[in-house]
PDB file of C-alpha atoms in Angstrom:
ATOM      1  CA  TYR A 666     201.209 176.321 243.189  1.00 97.00           C
ATOM      2  CA  VAL A 667     205.333 176.755 243.014  1.00 96.00           C
ATOM      3  CA  VAL A 668     205.777 173.360 245.771  1.00 97.00           C
ATOM      4  CA  ARG A 669     203.495 171.191 244.051  1.00 98.00           C
ATOM      5  CA  VAL A 670     205.532 171.830 240.841  1.00 97.00           C
ATOM      6  CA  LEU A 671     208.982 171.915 242.459  1.00 97.00           C
ATOM      7  CA  ALA A 672     207.869 168.456 243.849  1.00 98.00           C
ATOM      8  CA  GLU A 673     206.981 166.959 240.478  1.00 97.00           C
ATOM      9  CA  CYS A 674     209.490 168.150 239.131  1.00 96.00           C
ATOM     10  CA  GLN A 675     211.506 166.470 241.825  1.00 97.00           C
ATOM     11  CA  ASP A 676     209.417 163.258 241.264  1.00 97.00           C
ATOM     12  CA  ALA A 677     210.039 163.244 237.839  1.00 96.00           C
ATOM     13  CA  MET A 678     214.090 163.374 238.873  1.00 93.00           C
ATOM     14  CA  GLY A 679     213.861 160.291 240.832  1.00 93.00           C
ATOM     15  CA  ASP A 680     216.564 160.918 243.402  1.00 94.00           C
ATOM     16  CA  GLY A 681     215.677 164.661 245.248  1.00 96.00           C
ATOM     17  CA  TYR A 682     217.977 166.570 242.632  1.00 96.00           C
ATOM     18  CA  LEU A 683     215.783 169.409 241.899  1.00 95.00           C
ATOM     19  CA  SER A 684     217.338 172.457 239.777  1.00 91.00           C
ATOM     20  CA  ALA A 685     217.673 175.091 237.021  1.00 86.00           C
ATOM     21  CA  PHE A 686     220.674 173.301 236.045  1.00 85.00           C
ATOM     22  CA  PRO A 687     221.941 170.305 234.758  1.00 86.00           C
ATOM     23  CA  ARG A 688     223.399 167.686 236.977  1.00 85.00           C
ATOM     24  CA  SER A 689     226.032 167.762 234.353  1.00 82.00           C
ATOM     25  CA  GLU A 690     227.323 171.377 235.182  1.00 80.00           C
ATOM     26  CA  PHE A 691     226.956 170.652 239.588  1.00 80.00           C
ATOM     27  CA  ALA A 692     229.394 167.379 238.067  1.00 81.00           C
ATOM     28  CA  THR A 693     232.282 169.454 236.506  1.00 81.00           C
ATOM     29  CA  VAL A 694     232.072 171.652 239.669  1.00 81.00           C
ATOM     30  CA  GLU A 695     232.728 168.788 241.516  1.00 82.00           C
ATOM     31  CA  ASP A 696     235.271 167.130 239.254  1.00 78.00           C
ATOM     32  CA  PHE A 697     237.555 170.346 239.145  1.00 71.00           C
ATOM     33  CA  LYS A 698     237.109 169.965 235.138  1.00 63.00           C
ATOM     34  CA  SER A 699     237.178 173.615 234.298  1.00 61.00           C
ATOM     35  CA  ARG A 700     236.831 177.353 236.078  1.00 62.00           C
ATOM     36  CA  SER A 701     233.180 177.182 236.062  1.00 64.00           C
ATOM     37  CA  PRO A 702     231.287 180.031 236.382  1.00 66.00           C
ATOM     38  CA  TRP A 703     229.052 178.027 238.738  1.00 74.00           C
ATOM     39  CA  VAL A 704     228.267 178.276 241.833  1.00 83.00           C
ATOM     40  CA  PRO A 705     225.898 175.105 242.091  1.00 87.00           C
ATOM     41  CA  TYR A 706     226.112 175.306 246.015  1.00 90.00           C
ATOM     42  CA  TYR A 707     225.088 179.266 246.398  1.00 89.00           C
ATOM     43  CA  VAL A 708     222.191 178.451 244.166  1.00 89.00           C
ATOM     44  CA  MET A 709     220.773 175.502 245.821  1.00 93.00           C
ATOM     45  CA  HIS A 710     221.235 177.478 248.828  1.00 94.00           C
ATOM     46  CA  LYS A 711     218.536 179.788 247.189  1.00 94.00           C
ATOM     47  CA  LEU A 712     215.937 177.016 246.554  1.00 96.00           C
ATOM     48  CA  LEU A 713     216.463 175.458 250.315  1.00 96.00           C
ATOM     49  CA  VAL A 714     215.833 178.248 252.151  1.00 96.00           C
ATOM     50  CA  GLY A 715     212.508 179.210 250.149  1.00 97.00           C
ATOM     51  CA  LEU A 716     211.634 175.533 250.435  1.00 98.00           C
ATOM     52  CA  LEU A 717     212.724 175.933 254.171  1.00 98.00           C
ATOM     53  CA  GLU A 718     210.763 179.407 254.450  1.00 97.00           C
ATOM     54  CA  ALA A 719     207.606 177.947 252.771  1.00 98.00           C
ATOM     55  CA  HIS A 720     207.322 175.396 255.157  1.00 98.00           C
ATOM     56  CA  SER A 721     208.230 177.524 258.616  1.00 96.00           C
ATOM     57  CA  LEU A 722     206.093 180.417 257.318  1.00 97.00           C
ATOM     58  CA  LEU A 723     202.832 179.334 255.684  1.00 97.00           C
ATOM     59  CA  GLY A 724     203.127 175.758 256.990  1.00 97.00           C
ATOM     60  CA  LEU A 725     203.589 173.878 253.343  1.00 97.00           C
ATOM     61  CA  ARG A 726     204.607 170.490 254.847  1.00 98.00           C
ATOM     62  CA  LEU A 727     205.739 169.220 251.185  1.00 98.00           C
ATOM     63  CA  ALA A 728     208.144 172.273 250.879  1.00 98.00           C
ATOM     64  CA  LEU A 729     209.779 170.387 254.306  1.00 98.00           C
ATOM     65  CA  THR A 730     209.140 166.777 251.853  1.00 98.00           C
ATOM     66  CA  VAL A 731     211.291 168.882 248.897  1.00 98.00           C
ATOM     67  CA  ALA A 732     213.682 170.259 251.134  1.00 98.00           C
ATOM     68  CA  LEU A 733     214.880 167.402 252.895  1.00 98.00           C
ATOM     69  CA  LYS A 734     214.783 164.997 249.108  1.00 98.00           C
ATOM     70  CA  LEU A 735     216.924 167.529 248.111  1.00 98.00           C
ATOM     71  CA  SER A 736     219.393 167.633 251.290  1.00 98.00           C
ATOM     72  CA  GLU A 737     219.353 164.143 250.862  1.00 98.00           C
ATOM     73  CA  HIS A 738     220.913 164.507 246.987  1.00 97.00           C
ATOM     74  CA  LEU A 739     223.075 166.720 248.084  1.00 96.00           C
ATOM     75  CA  ARG A 740     223.978 164.760 251.307  1.00 97.00           C
ATOM     76  CA  GLY A 741     224.909 162.373 248.863  1.00 96.00           C
ATOM     77  CA  ARG A 742     227.390 164.374 246.578  1.00 94.00           C
ATOM     78  CA  VAL A 743     229.012 165.694 250.029  1.00 94.00           C
ATOM     79  CA  GLU A 744     230.061 162.497 251.239  1.00 95.00           C
ATOM     80  CA  LYS A 745     230.867 161.281 247.351  1.00 93.00           C
ATOM     81  CA  MET A 746     233.464 163.877 247.249  1.00 91.00           C
ATOM     82  CA  LEU A 747     234.468 162.938 250.700  1.00 93.00           C
ATOM     83  CA  ALA A 748     235.220 159.550 249.502  1.00 94.00           C
ATOM     84  CA  SER A 749     236.964 159.900 246.423  1.00 90.00           C
ATOM     85  CA  GLY A 750     239.060 163.054 247.074  1.00 88.00           C
ATOM     86  CA  GLY A 751     239.199 163.133 251.253  1.00 91.00           C
ATOM     87  CA  GLU A 752     239.044 165.953 253.662  1.00 90.00           C
ATOM     88  CA  GLN A 753     241.382 168.229 251.679  1.00 88.00           C
ATOM     89  CA  ARG A 754     239.463 168.077 248.497  1.00 87.00           C
ATOM     90  CA  TRP A 755     236.243 169.072 250.050  1.00 89.00           C
ATOM     91  CA  GLU A 756     237.942 172.150 251.564  1.00 86.00           C
ATOM     92  CA  GLU A 757     239.421 173.038 248.150  1.00 85.00           C
ATOM     93  CA  PHE A 758     236.185 172.432 246.377  1.00 85.00           C
ATOM     94  CA  ILE A 759     234.251 174.915 248.780  1.00 85.00           C
ATOM     95  CA  ASN A 760     236.598 177.569 248.600  1.00 82.00           C
ATOM     96  CA  GLN A 761     233.882 179.336 246.578  1.00 82.00           C
ATOM     97  CA  GLU A 762     230.495 180.453 247.050  1.00 83.00           C
ATOM     98  CA  VAL A 763     228.312 177.767 249.123  1.00 88.00           C
ATOM     99  CA  GLY A 764     225.920 180.614 249.864  1.00 87.00           C
ATOM    100  CA  GLY A 765     223.862 180.096 253.045  1.00 93.00           C
ATOM    101  CA  MET A 766     224.313 176.836 252.864  1.00 95.00           C
ATOM    102  CA  SER A 767     225.041 176.356 256.557  1.00 95.00           C
ATOM    103  CA  GLU A 768     222.061 178.349 257.726  1.00 95.00           C
ATOM    104  CA  ALA A 769     220.156 176.451 255.589  1.00 97.00           C
ATOM    105  CA  LEU A 770     220.930 172.933 256.337  1.00 97.00           C
ATOM    106  CA  THR A 771     220.670 173.971 260.441  1.00 97.00           C
ATOM    107  CA  GLN A 772     217.175 175.072 259.443  1.00 97.00           C
ATOM    108  CA  LEU A 773     216.448 171.814 258.748  1.00 98.00           C
ATOM    109  CA  ALA A 774     217.572 170.139 261.263  1.00 97.00           C
ATOM    110  CA  VAL A 775     215.557 172.154 263.252  1.00 97.00           C
ATOM    111  CA  ALA A 776     212.432 171.574 261.498  1.00 97.00           C
ATOM    112  CA  THR A 777     212.739 167.837 261.465  1.00 97.00           C
ATOM    113  CA  LYS A 778     214.876 167.660 264.826  1.00 96.00           C
ATOM    114  CA  ASP A 779     217.878 165.416 262.776  1.00 97.00           C
ATOM    115  CA  PRO A 780     220.807 166.550 264.344  1.00 95.00           C
ATOM    116  CA  SER A 781     222.810 165.256 261.255  1.00 96.00           C
ATOM    117  CA  TRP A 782     221.782 167.785 259.030  1.00 98.00           C
ATOM    118  CA  VAL A 783     224.146 170.329 261.920  1.00 96.00           C
ATOM    119  CA  GLN A 784     226.968 168.032 261.020  1.00 95.00           C
ATOM    120  CA  LEU A 785     226.524 168.809 257.260  1.00 96.00           C
ATOM    121  CA  ALA A 786     226.059 172.348 258.023  1.00 95.00           C
ATOM    122  CA  LYS A 787     229.447 172.369 259.591  1.00 93.00           C
ATOM    123  CA  ARG A 788     231.081 171.083 256.558  1.00 93.00           C
ATOM    124  CA  PHE A 789     229.750 174.351 254.401  1.00 92.00           C
ATOM    125  CA  GLU A 790     231.949 177.061 256.651  1.00 88.00           C
ATOM    126  CA  ARG A 791     235.518 177.110 255.984  1.00 85.00           C
ATOM    127  CA  PRO A 792     237.122 175.926 258.499  1.00 81.00           C
ATOM    128  CA  CYS A 793     240.109 178.952 257.832  1.00 80.00           C
ATOM    129  CA  PHE A 794     237.702 181.005 257.694  1.00 81.00           C
ATOM    130  CA  VAL A 795     235.623 180.400 260.803  1.00 84.00           C
ATOM    131  CA  GLY A 796     237.906 179.002 263.357  1.00 82.00           C
ATOM    132  CA  PRO A 797     240.184 181.408 263.835  1.00 81.00           C
ATOM    133  CA  LEU A 798     237.374 183.434 264.350  1.00 83.00           C
ATOM    134  CA  ALA A 799     235.750 181.485 267.180  1.00 84.00           C
ATOM    135  CA  LEU A 800     239.175 181.755 268.561  1.00 82.00           C
ATOM    136  CA  VAL A 801     239.712 185.022 269.082  1.00 69.00           C
ATOM    137  CA  GLY A 802     238.935 186.861 272.226  1.00 56.00           C
ATOM    138  CA  ALA A 803     239.430 189.953 273.900  1.00 44.00           C
ATOM    139  CA  SER A 804     243.672 189.705 273.962  1.00 45.00           C
ATOM    140  CA  THR A 805     243.436 188.439 270.793  1.00 53.00           C
ATOM    141  CA  LYS A 806     241.281 190.863 268.823  1.00 54.00           C
ATOM    142  CA  ARG A 807     243.872 191.697 266.233  1.00 54.00           C
ATOM    143  CA  GLY A 808     243.220 188.012 265.218  1.00 57.00           C
ATOM    144  CA  ALA A 809     239.477 189.173 264.094  1.00 60.00           C
ATOM    145  CA  ALA A 810     240.839 192.285 262.054  1.00 61.00           C
ATOM    146  CA  GLN A 811     243.092 189.747 260.050  1.00 65.00           C
ATOM    147  CA  ALA A 812     240.405 187.104 259.619  1.00 65.00           C
ATOM    148  CA  ILE A 813     237.833 189.828 257.970  1.00 69.00           C
ATOM    149  CA  GLU A 814     240.303 191.471 255.944  1.00 71.00           C
ATOM    150  CA  LYS A 815     240.056 191.366 252.447  1.00 68.00           C
ATOM    151  CA  MET A 816     236.975 188.908 252.454  1.00 70.00           C
ATOM    152  CA  HIS A 817     234.166 188.524 249.878  1.00 70.00           C
ATOM    153  CA  ALA A 818     230.912 189.795 251.791  1.00 70.00           C
ATOM    154  CA  ASN A 819     228.590 187.601 249.423  1.00 72.00           C
ATOM    155  CA  THR A 820     230.996 184.531 250.093  1.00 79.00           C
ATOM    156  CA  HIS A 821     231.572 184.860 254.023  1.00 81.00           C
ATOM    157  CA  LEU A 822     229.064 186.685 255.857  1.00 84.00           C
ATOM    158  CA  PRO A 823     226.736 183.601 254.945  1.00 88.00           C
ATOM    159  CA  GLU A 824     228.853 181.846 256.543  1.00 88.00           C
ATOM    160  CA  ILE A 825     229.323 183.302 259.947  1.00 90.00           C
ATOM    161  CA  LEU A 826     224.957 183.662 259.834  1.00 92.00           C
ATOM    162  CA  GLY A 827     225.664 180.084 259.910  1.00 93.00           C
ATOM    163  CA  ALA A 828     227.882 179.350 262.440  1.00 93.00           C
ATOM    164  CA  ALA A 829     225.326 182.161 264.668  1.00 94.00           C
ATOM    165  CA  ALA A 830     222.329 179.873 263.886  1.00 95.00           C
ATOM    166  CA  ARG A 831     224.562 176.366 264.769  1.00 94.00           C
ATOM    167  CA  TYR A 832     225.240 178.408 268.134  1.00 95.00           C
ATOM    168  CA  GLU A 833     221.125 178.882 268.060  1.00 95.00           C
ATOM    169  CA  ALA A 834     220.325 175.450 267.141  1.00 95.00           C
ATOM    170  CA  THR A 835     222.511 173.266 269.342  1.00 95.00           C
ATOM    171  CA  GLY A 836     224.373 176.070 272.200  1.00 95.00           C
ATOM    172  CA  GLU A 837     228.286 175.440 270.149  1.00 93.00           C
ATOM    173  CA  PRO A 838     230.292 177.805 272.050  1.00 93.00           C
ATOM    174  CA  ALA A 839     232.876 177.630 269.340  1.00 91.00           C
ATOM    175  CA  ALA A 840     230.139 178.493 266.850  1.00 92.00           C
ATOM    176  CA  ALA A 841     228.850 181.720 268.985  1.00 92.00           C
ATOM    177  CA  ARG A 842     232.594 182.625 269.452  1.00 91.00           C
ATOM    178  CA  ALA A 843     232.932 182.992 265.917  1.00 89.00           C
ATOM    179  CA  ALA A 844     229.912 184.344 264.854  1.00 90.00           C
ATOM    180  CA  MET A 845     230.161 187.985 268.052  1.00 90.00           C
ATOM    181  CA  SER A 846     233.887 187.664 267.224  1.00 87.00           C
ATOM    182  CA  PHE A 847     232.929 188.970 264.236  1.00 86.00           C
ATOM    183  CA  PHE A 848     230.362 191.009 264.391  1.00 85.00           C
ATOM    184  CA  ASP A 849     232.588 193.122 267.378  1.00 83.00           C
ATOM    185  CA  GLU A 850     235.168 193.060 264.757  1.00 80.00           C
ATOM    186  CA  LEU A 851     232.890 194.347 262.013  1.00 77.00           C
ATOM    187  CA  ASN A 852     230.979 197.253 264.124  1.00 79.00           C
ATOM    188  CA  SER A 853     234.453 198.407 265.852  1.00 78.00           C
ATOM    189  CA  SER A 854     236.337 198.950 262.545  1.00 75.00           C
ATOM    190  CA  HIS A 855     235.105 197.587 259.650  1.00 68.00           C
ATOM    191  CA  THR A 856     233.167 198.265 256.342  1.00 66.00           C
ATOM    192  CA  PHE A 857     231.567 194.703 255.403  1.00 58.00           C
ATOM    193  CA  ALA A 858     230.398 195.608 251.888  1.00 62.00           C
ATOM    194  CA  THR A 859     228.822 193.000 248.593  1.00 59.00           C
ATOM    195  CA  GLY A 860     231.039 193.461 245.715  1.00 56.00           C
TER     196      GLY A 860
END
């Protein structure tokens, strides 16, 4: 029932958008017009993963259809930002909580067998965070410690889970190294607490 109502709401919007907040809030954050408290992709992740789980666990094909339409809308938003401001603007934009968008979009790639979603998933991982972890080896253990020190768990842990999901879906060695470096460091000498 919930998925059906979400589909009806999405169809009424006409372009795949689906959210509890109006587009204007999303646009405000994207345009850097204010220091908005909204973290729209963090919210989108919750909705997207719920739909993907409804498809995966309950076999609801409509949930995957809604997730796909929503993801197409989000891909359009990302592409628009990249076209207008390039990589630098996008990297500034994702310097906020984006939740588990990387993991969810990788799940979508697996569910649809469409690898283009993996490329979008990678966009939701900060290169300045995941990249150094992927380069860390046994000889550069201190690099992992520096990469995770003073990081906000609620922001960064989902990025690592996204890298792990990407490795599971694609076998990408750098994604595996990033996830393993993070968890090795976390388990050996850190506490990573939300808040």
